[in-house]
Short mmCIF file of C-alpha atoms and ligand atoms in Angstrom, two decimals:
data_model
loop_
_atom_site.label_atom_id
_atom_site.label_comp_id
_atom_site.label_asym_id
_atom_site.label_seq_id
_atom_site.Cartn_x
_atom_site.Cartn_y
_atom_site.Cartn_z
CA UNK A 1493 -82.74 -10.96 -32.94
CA UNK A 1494 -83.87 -7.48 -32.50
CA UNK A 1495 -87.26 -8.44 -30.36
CA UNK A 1496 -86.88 -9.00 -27.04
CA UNK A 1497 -88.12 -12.98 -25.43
CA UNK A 1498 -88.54 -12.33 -22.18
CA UNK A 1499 -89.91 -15.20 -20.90
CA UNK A 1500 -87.97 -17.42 -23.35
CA UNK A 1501 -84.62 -16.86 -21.95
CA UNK A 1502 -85.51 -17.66 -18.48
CA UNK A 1503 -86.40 -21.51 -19.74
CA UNK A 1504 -82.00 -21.22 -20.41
CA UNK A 1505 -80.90 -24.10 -18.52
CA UNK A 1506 -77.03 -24.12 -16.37
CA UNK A 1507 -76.06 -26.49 -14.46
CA UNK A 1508 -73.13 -25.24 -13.06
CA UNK A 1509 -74.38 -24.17 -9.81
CA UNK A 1510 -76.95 -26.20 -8.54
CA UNK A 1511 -74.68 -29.77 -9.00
CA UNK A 1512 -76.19 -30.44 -12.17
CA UNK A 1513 -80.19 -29.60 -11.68
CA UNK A 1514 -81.58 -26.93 -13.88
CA UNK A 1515 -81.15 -23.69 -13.16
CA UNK A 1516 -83.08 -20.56 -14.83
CA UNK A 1517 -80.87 -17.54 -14.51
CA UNK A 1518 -80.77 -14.98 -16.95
CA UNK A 1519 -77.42 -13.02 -16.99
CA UNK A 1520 -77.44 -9.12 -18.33
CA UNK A 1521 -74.20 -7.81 -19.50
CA UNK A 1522 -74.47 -4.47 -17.18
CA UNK A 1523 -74.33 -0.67 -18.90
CA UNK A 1524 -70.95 0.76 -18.92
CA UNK A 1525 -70.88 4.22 -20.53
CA UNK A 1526 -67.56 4.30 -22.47
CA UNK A 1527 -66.93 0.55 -22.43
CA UNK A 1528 -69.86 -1.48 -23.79
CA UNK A 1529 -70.70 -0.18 -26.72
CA UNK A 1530 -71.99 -2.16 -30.32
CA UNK A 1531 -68.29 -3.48 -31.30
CA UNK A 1532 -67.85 -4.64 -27.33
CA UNK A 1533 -71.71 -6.49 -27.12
CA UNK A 1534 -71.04 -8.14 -30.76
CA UNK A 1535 -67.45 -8.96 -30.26
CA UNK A 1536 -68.62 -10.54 -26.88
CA UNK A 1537 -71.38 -12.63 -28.09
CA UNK A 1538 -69.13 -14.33 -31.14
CA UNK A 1539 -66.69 -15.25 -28.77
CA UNK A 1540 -67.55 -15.58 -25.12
CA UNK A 1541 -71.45 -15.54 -25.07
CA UNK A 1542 -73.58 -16.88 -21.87
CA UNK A 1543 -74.82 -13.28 -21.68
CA UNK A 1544 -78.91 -13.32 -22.19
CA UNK A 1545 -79.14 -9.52 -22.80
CA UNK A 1546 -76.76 -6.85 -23.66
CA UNK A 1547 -77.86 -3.05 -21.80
CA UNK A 1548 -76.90 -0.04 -24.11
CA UNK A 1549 -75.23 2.86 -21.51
CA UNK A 1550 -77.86 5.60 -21.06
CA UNK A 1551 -78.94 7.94 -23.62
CA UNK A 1552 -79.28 11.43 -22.09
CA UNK A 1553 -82.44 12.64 -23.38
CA UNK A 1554 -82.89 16.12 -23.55
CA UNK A 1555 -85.80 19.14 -24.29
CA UNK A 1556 -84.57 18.89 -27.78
CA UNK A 1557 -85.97 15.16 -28.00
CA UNK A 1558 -82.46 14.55 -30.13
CA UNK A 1559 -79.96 12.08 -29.59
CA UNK A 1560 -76.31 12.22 -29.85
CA UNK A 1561 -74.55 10.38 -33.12
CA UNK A 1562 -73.13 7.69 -31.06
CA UNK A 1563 -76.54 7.51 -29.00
CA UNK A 1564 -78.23 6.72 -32.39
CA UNK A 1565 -76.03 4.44 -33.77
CA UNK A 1566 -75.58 2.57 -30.32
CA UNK A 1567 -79.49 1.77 -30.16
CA UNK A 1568 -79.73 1.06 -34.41
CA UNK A 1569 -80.65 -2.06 -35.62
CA UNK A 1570 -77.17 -2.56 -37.39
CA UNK A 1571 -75.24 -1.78 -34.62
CA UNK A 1572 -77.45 -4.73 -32.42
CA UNK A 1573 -77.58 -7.20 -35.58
CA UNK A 1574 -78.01 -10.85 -33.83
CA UNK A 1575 -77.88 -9.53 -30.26
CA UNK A 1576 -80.66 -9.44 -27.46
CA UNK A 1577 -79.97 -5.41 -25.99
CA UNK A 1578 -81.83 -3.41 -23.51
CA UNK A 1579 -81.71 -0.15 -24.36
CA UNK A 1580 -81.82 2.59 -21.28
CA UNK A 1581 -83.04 6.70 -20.55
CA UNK A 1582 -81.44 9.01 -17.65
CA UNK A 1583 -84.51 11.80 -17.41
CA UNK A 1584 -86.80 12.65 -14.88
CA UNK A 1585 -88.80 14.24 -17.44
CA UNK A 1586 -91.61 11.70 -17.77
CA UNK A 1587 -92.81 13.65 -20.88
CA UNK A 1588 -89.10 12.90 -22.96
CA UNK A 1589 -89.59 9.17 -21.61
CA UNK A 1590 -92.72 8.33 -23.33
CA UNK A 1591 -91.63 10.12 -26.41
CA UNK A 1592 -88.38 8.35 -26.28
CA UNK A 1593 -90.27 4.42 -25.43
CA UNK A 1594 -91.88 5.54 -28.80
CA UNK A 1595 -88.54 6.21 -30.42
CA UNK A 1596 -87.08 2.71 -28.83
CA UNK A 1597 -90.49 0.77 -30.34
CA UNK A 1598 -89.52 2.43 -33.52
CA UNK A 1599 -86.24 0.71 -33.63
CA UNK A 1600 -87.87 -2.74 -33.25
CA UNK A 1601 -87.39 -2.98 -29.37
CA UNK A 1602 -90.23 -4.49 -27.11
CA UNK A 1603 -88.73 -3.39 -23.77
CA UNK A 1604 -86.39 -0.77 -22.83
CA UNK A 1605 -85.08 1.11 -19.54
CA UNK A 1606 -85.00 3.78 -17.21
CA UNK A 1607 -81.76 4.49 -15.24
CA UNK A 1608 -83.19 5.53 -11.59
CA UNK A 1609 -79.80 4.49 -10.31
CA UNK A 1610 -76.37 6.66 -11.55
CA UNK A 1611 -74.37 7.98 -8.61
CA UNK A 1612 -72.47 10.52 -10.10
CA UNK A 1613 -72.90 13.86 -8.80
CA UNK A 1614 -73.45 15.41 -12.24
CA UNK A 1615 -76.36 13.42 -13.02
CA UNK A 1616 -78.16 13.59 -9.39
CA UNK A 1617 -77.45 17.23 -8.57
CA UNK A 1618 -79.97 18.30 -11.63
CA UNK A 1619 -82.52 15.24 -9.77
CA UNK A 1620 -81.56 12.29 -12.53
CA UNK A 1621 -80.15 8.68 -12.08
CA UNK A 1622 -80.71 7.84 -8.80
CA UNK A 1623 -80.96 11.44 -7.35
CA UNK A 1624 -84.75 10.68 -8.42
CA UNK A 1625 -84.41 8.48 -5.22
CA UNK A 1626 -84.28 11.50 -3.04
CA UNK A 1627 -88.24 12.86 -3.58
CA UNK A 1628 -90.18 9.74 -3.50
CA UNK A 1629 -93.32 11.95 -4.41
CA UNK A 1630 -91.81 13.00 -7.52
CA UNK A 1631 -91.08 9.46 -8.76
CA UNK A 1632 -94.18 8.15 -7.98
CA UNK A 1633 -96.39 11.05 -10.04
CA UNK A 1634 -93.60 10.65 -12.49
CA UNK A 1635 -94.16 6.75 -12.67
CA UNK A 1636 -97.85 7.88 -12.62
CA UNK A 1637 -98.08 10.13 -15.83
CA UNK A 1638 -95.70 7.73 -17.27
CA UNK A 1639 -98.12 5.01 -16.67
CA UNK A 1640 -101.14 6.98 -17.47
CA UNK A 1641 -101.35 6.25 -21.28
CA UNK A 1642 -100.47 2.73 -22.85
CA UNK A 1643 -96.44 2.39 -23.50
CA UNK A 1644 -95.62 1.42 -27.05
CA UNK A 1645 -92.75 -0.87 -25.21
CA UNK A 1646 -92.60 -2.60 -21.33
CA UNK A 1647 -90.59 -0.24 -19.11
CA UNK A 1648 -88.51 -1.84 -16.73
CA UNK A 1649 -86.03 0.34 -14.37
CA UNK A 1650 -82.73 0.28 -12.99
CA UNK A 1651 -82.47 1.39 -8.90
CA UNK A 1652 -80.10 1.43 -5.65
CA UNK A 1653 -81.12 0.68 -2.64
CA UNK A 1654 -81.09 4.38 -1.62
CA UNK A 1655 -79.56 7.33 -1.43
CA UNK A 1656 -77.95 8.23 1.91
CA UNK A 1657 -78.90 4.84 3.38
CA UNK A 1658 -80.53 1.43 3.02
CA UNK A 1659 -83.12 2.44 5.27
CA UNK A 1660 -84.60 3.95 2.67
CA UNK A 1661 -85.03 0.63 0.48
CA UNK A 1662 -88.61 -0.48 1.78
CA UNK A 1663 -90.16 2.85 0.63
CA UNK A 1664 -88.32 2.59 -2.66
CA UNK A 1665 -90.11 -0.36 -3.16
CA UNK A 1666 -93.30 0.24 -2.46
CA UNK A 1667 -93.11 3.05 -4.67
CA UNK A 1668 -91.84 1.04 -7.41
CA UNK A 1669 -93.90 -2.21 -6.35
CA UNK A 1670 -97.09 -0.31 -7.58
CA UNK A 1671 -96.04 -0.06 -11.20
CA UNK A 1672 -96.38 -2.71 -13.84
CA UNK A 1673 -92.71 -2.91 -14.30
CA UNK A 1674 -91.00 -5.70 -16.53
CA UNK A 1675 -88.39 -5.68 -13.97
CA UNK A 1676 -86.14 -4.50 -11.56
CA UNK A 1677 -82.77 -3.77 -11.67
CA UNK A 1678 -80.61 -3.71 -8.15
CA UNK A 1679 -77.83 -2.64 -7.75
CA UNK A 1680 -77.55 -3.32 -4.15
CA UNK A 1681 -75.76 -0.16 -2.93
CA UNK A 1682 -76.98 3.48 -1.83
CA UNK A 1683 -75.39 6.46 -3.95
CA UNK A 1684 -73.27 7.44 -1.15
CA UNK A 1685 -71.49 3.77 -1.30
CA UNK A 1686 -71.04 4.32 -5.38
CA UNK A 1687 -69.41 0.95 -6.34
CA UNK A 1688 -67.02 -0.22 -3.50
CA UNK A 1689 -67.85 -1.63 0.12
CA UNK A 1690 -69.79 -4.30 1.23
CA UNK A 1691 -73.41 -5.20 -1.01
CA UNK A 1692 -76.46 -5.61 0.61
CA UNK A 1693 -77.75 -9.14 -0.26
CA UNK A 1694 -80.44 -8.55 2.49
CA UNK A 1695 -81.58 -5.56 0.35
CA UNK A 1696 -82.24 -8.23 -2.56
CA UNK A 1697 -84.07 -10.26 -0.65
CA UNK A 1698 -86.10 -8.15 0.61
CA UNK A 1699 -86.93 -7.10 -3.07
CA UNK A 1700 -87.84 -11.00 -3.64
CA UNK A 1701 -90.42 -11.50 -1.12
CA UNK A 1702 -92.16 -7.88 -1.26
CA UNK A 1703 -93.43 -8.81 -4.71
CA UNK A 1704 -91.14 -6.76 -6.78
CA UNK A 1705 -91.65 -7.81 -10.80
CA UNK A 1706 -88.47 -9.52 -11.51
CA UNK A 1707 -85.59 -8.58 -9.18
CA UNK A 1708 -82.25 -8.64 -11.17
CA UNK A 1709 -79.36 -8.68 -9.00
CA UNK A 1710 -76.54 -6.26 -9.72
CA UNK A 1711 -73.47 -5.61 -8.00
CA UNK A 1712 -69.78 -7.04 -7.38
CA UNK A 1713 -70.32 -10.24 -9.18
CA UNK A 1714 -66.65 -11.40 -9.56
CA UNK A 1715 -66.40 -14.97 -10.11
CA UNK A 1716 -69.23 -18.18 -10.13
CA UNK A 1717 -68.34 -18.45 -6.49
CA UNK A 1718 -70.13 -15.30 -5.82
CA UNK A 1719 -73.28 -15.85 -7.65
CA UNK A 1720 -72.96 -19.03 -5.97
CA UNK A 1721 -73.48 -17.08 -2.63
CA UNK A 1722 -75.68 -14.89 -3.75
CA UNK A 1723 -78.20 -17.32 -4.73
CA UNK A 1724 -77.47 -19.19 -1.45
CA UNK A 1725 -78.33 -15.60 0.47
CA UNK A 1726 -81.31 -14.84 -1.77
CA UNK A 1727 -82.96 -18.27 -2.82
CA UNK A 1728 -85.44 -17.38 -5.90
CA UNK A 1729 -83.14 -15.21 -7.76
CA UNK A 1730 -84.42 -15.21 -11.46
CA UNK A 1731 -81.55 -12.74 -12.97
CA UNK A 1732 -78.34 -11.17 -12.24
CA UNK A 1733 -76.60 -8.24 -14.14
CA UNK A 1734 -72.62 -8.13 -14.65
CA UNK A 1735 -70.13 -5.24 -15.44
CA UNK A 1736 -66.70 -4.88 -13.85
CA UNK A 1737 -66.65 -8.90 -13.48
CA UNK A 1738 -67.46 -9.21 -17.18
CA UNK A 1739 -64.79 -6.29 -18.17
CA UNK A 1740 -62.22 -8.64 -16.51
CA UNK A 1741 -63.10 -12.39 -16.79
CA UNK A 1742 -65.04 -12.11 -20.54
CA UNK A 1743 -66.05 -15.88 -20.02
CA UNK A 1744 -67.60 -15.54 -16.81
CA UNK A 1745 -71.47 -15.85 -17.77
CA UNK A 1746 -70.32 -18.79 -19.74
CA UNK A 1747 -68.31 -19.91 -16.42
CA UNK A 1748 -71.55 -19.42 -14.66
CA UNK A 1749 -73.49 -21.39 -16.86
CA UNK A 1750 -70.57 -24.25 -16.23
CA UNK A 1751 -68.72 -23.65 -19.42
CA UNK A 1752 -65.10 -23.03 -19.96
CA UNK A 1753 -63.18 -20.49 -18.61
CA UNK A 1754 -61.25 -18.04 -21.62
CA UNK A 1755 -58.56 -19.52 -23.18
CA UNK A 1756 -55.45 -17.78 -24.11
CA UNK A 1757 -56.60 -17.87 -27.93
CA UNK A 1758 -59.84 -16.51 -27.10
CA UNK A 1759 -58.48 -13.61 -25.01
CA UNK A 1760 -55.91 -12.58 -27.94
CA UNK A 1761 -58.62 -12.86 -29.86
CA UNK A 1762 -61.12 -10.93 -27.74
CA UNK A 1763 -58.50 -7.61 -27.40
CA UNK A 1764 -57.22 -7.74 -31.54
CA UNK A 1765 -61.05 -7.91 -32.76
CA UNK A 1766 -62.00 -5.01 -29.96
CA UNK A 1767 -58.85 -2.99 -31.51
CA UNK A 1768 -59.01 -3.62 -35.14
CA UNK A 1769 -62.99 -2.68 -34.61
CA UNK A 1770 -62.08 0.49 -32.24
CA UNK A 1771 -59.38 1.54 -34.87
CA UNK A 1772 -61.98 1.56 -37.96
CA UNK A 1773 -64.25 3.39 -36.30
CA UNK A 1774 -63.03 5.67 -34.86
CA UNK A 1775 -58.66 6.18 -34.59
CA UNK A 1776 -55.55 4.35 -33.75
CA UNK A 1777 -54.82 6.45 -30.84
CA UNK A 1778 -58.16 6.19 -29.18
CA UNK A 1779 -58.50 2.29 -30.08
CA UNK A 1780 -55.47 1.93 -28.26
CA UNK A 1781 -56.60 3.89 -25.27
CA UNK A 1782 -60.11 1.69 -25.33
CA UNK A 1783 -57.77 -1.03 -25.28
CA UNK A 1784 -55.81 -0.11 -22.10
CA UNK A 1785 -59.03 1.00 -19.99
CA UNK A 1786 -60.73 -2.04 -20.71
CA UNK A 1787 -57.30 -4.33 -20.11
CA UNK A 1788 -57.23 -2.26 -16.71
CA UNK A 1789 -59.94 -4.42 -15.18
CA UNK A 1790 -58.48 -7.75 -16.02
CA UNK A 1791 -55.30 -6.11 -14.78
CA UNK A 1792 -56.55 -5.52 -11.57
CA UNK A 1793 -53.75 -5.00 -9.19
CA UNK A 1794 -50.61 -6.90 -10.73
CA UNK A 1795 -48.39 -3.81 -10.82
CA UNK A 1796 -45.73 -5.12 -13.27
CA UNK A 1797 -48.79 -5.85 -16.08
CA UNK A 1798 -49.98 -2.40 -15.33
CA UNK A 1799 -46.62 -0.82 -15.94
CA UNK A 1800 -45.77 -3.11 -19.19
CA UNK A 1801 -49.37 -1.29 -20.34
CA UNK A 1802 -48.84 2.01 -19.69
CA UNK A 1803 -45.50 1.47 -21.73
CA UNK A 1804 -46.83 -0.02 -24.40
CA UNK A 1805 -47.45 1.62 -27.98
CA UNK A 1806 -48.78 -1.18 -30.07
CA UNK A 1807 -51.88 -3.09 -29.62
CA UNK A 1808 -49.33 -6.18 -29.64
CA UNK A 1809 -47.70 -5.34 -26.72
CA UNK A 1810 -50.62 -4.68 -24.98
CA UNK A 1811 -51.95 -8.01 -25.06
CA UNK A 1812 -48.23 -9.66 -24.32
CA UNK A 1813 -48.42 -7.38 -21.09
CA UNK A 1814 -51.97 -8.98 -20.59
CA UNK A 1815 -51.19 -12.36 -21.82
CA UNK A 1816 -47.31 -12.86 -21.20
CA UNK A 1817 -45.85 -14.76 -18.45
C1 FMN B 1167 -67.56 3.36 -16.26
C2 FMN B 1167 -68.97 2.98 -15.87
C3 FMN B 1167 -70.04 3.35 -16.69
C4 FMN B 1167 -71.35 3.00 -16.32
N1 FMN B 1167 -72.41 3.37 -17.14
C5 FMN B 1167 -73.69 3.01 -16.78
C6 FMN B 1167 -74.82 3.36 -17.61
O1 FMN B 1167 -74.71 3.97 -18.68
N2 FMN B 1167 -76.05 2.97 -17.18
C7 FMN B 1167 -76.23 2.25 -16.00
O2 FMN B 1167 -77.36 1.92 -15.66
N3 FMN B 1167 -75.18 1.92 -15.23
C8 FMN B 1167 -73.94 2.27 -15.60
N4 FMN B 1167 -72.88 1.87 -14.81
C9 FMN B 1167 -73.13 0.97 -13.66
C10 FMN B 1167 -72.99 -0.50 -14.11
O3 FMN B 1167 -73.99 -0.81 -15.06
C11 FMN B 1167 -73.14 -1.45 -12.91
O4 FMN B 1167 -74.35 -1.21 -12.28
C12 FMN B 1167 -72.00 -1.28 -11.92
O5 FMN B 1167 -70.74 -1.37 -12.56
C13 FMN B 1167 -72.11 -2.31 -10.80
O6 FMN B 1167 -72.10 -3.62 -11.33
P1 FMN B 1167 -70.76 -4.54 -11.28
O7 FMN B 1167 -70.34 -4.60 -9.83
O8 FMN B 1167 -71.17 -5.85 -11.85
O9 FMN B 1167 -69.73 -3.81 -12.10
C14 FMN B 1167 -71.57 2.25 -15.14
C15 FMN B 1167 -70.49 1.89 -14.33
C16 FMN B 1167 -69.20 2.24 -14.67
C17 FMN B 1167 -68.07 1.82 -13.76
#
């Protein structure tokens, strides 16, 4: 399904958390640059699934207007055959946007993304990701030429809740609140808290009752207990987006949504069809090394699995150090 359904998949019923009454909440697979690429988002859907939409990592878009190879073939029809996908900018270029929404409707994509939210220093030194967050002025004339002619696609964007601190959130918003946005991603930590210490659920909320077009919660969702939580903190919450927690517990939107959690089968099955995929593409040494990074997150911090991994040579010792006693 290459068009998005917006509204569709928030009618998705789960029962999980609520005791058994319906529950509309849509779950995005987060962006991870590196990680969840087309073999990761098609591999995940045929044998996990519960995830409503799969985000492409960022393409960097440039004066030239050109992509890179894997940027094209990430976004290409082929690549997203049978998935729902999101695909996402880093610019603060609002001409290279609009040419680039053109480029996305092109491709047979209704609604695609702008990354207002990447910490590293890289990006937000040159004023991209969320270093955009640091001259409110400049994001609103940006979201105003942006917004000045009719988009060939709906924009939606992807935030924190500031930059140096979460005192900053309320004037993010209203900044963003005055833009016809399909929605809002939040990932609800400043850039100086990158991905570690506590989240701000209070941030969220705040998002929820200043009239923000679709909040989608993002941020250190590790298990159904915490979007448990999370919806207890933040009644209303319509969406959440997943990365690290869906690197390490595949099944957890289907855990969510009150499904099983991964069996044993599924997870040797899960790491083979990521390798043999990897190894086609691209090469047996880097399909291995795919392999480890990913299994580092489901590793966490049991040393002993960590050391059988860095040991290991063969993709079949890499999933008896991830799925041995
Ligand atoms: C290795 C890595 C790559 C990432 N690449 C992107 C990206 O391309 N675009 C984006 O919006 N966020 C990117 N992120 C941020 C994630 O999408 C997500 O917001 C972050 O991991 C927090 O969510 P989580 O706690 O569920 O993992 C990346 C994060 C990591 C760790």
């Amino acid at each position: 399904m290459r068009k998005q359904t917006k509204r569709k998949a928030y009618a998705q019923k789960t029962g999980s958390l609520t005791g058994g009454k319906d529950l509309a909440l849509k779950i995005y697979f987060a962006p991870m640059e590196g990680m969840t690429d087309g073999i990761l988002r098609q591999a995940h859907r045929k044998i996990f699934g519960g995830v409503d939409v799969y985000c492409l990592p960022f393409h960097k878009l440039t004066q030239t207007m050109s992509l890179l190879t894997r940027e094209e073939r990430d976004i290409s029809p082929e690549e997203n055959e049978g998935l729902n996908v999101l695909p996402q900018a880093l610019t603060r270029d609002p001409d290279q946007l609009s040419a680039w929404l053109f480029y996305v409707s092109e491709c047979g994509y209704s609604c695609a993304d702008l990354n207002i939210g990447c910490p590293s220093p890289t990006v937000t030194k040159k004023g991209r990701g969320s270093g955009m967050l640091l001259d409110l002025g400049y994001l609103r004339s940006f979201m105003d030429r942006v917004f000045s002619s009719t988009l060939p696609v709906s924009l939606s964007v992807k935030t924190r809740i500031g930059y140096d601190s979460a005192e900053e959130w309320p004037r993010i918003l209203e900044v963003l609140n005055d833009y016809p946005l399909a929605h809002v991603t939040i990932h609800a930590r400043t850039t100086r808290e990158q991905y570690s210490g506590a989240v701000h659920h209070d941030a969220f909320s705040l998002a929820l009752q200043s009239g923000t077009p679709h909040p989608v919660y993002n941020g250190d969702l590790r298990t159904a207990g915490d979007v448990e939580e999370l919806l207890r903190d933040c009644p209303g919450t319509e969406a959440i987006m997943i990365g690290r927690g869906l690197l390490a517990n595949p099944a957890l939107a289907r855990m969510i949504r009150g499904g099983a959690e991964a069996s044993r089968e599924e997870l040797a099955a899960w790491y083979m069809t990521l390798y043999e995929d990897w190894k086609d593409r691209f090469h047996e040494t880097l399909a291995l090394g795919r392999i480890k990074k990913l299994m580092e997150w489901p590793a966490g911090e049991d040393i002993r699995r960590k050391r059988l991994l860095r040991r290991a040579d063969h993709i079949e010792d890499c999933i008896d150090a991830m799925l041995g006693e």
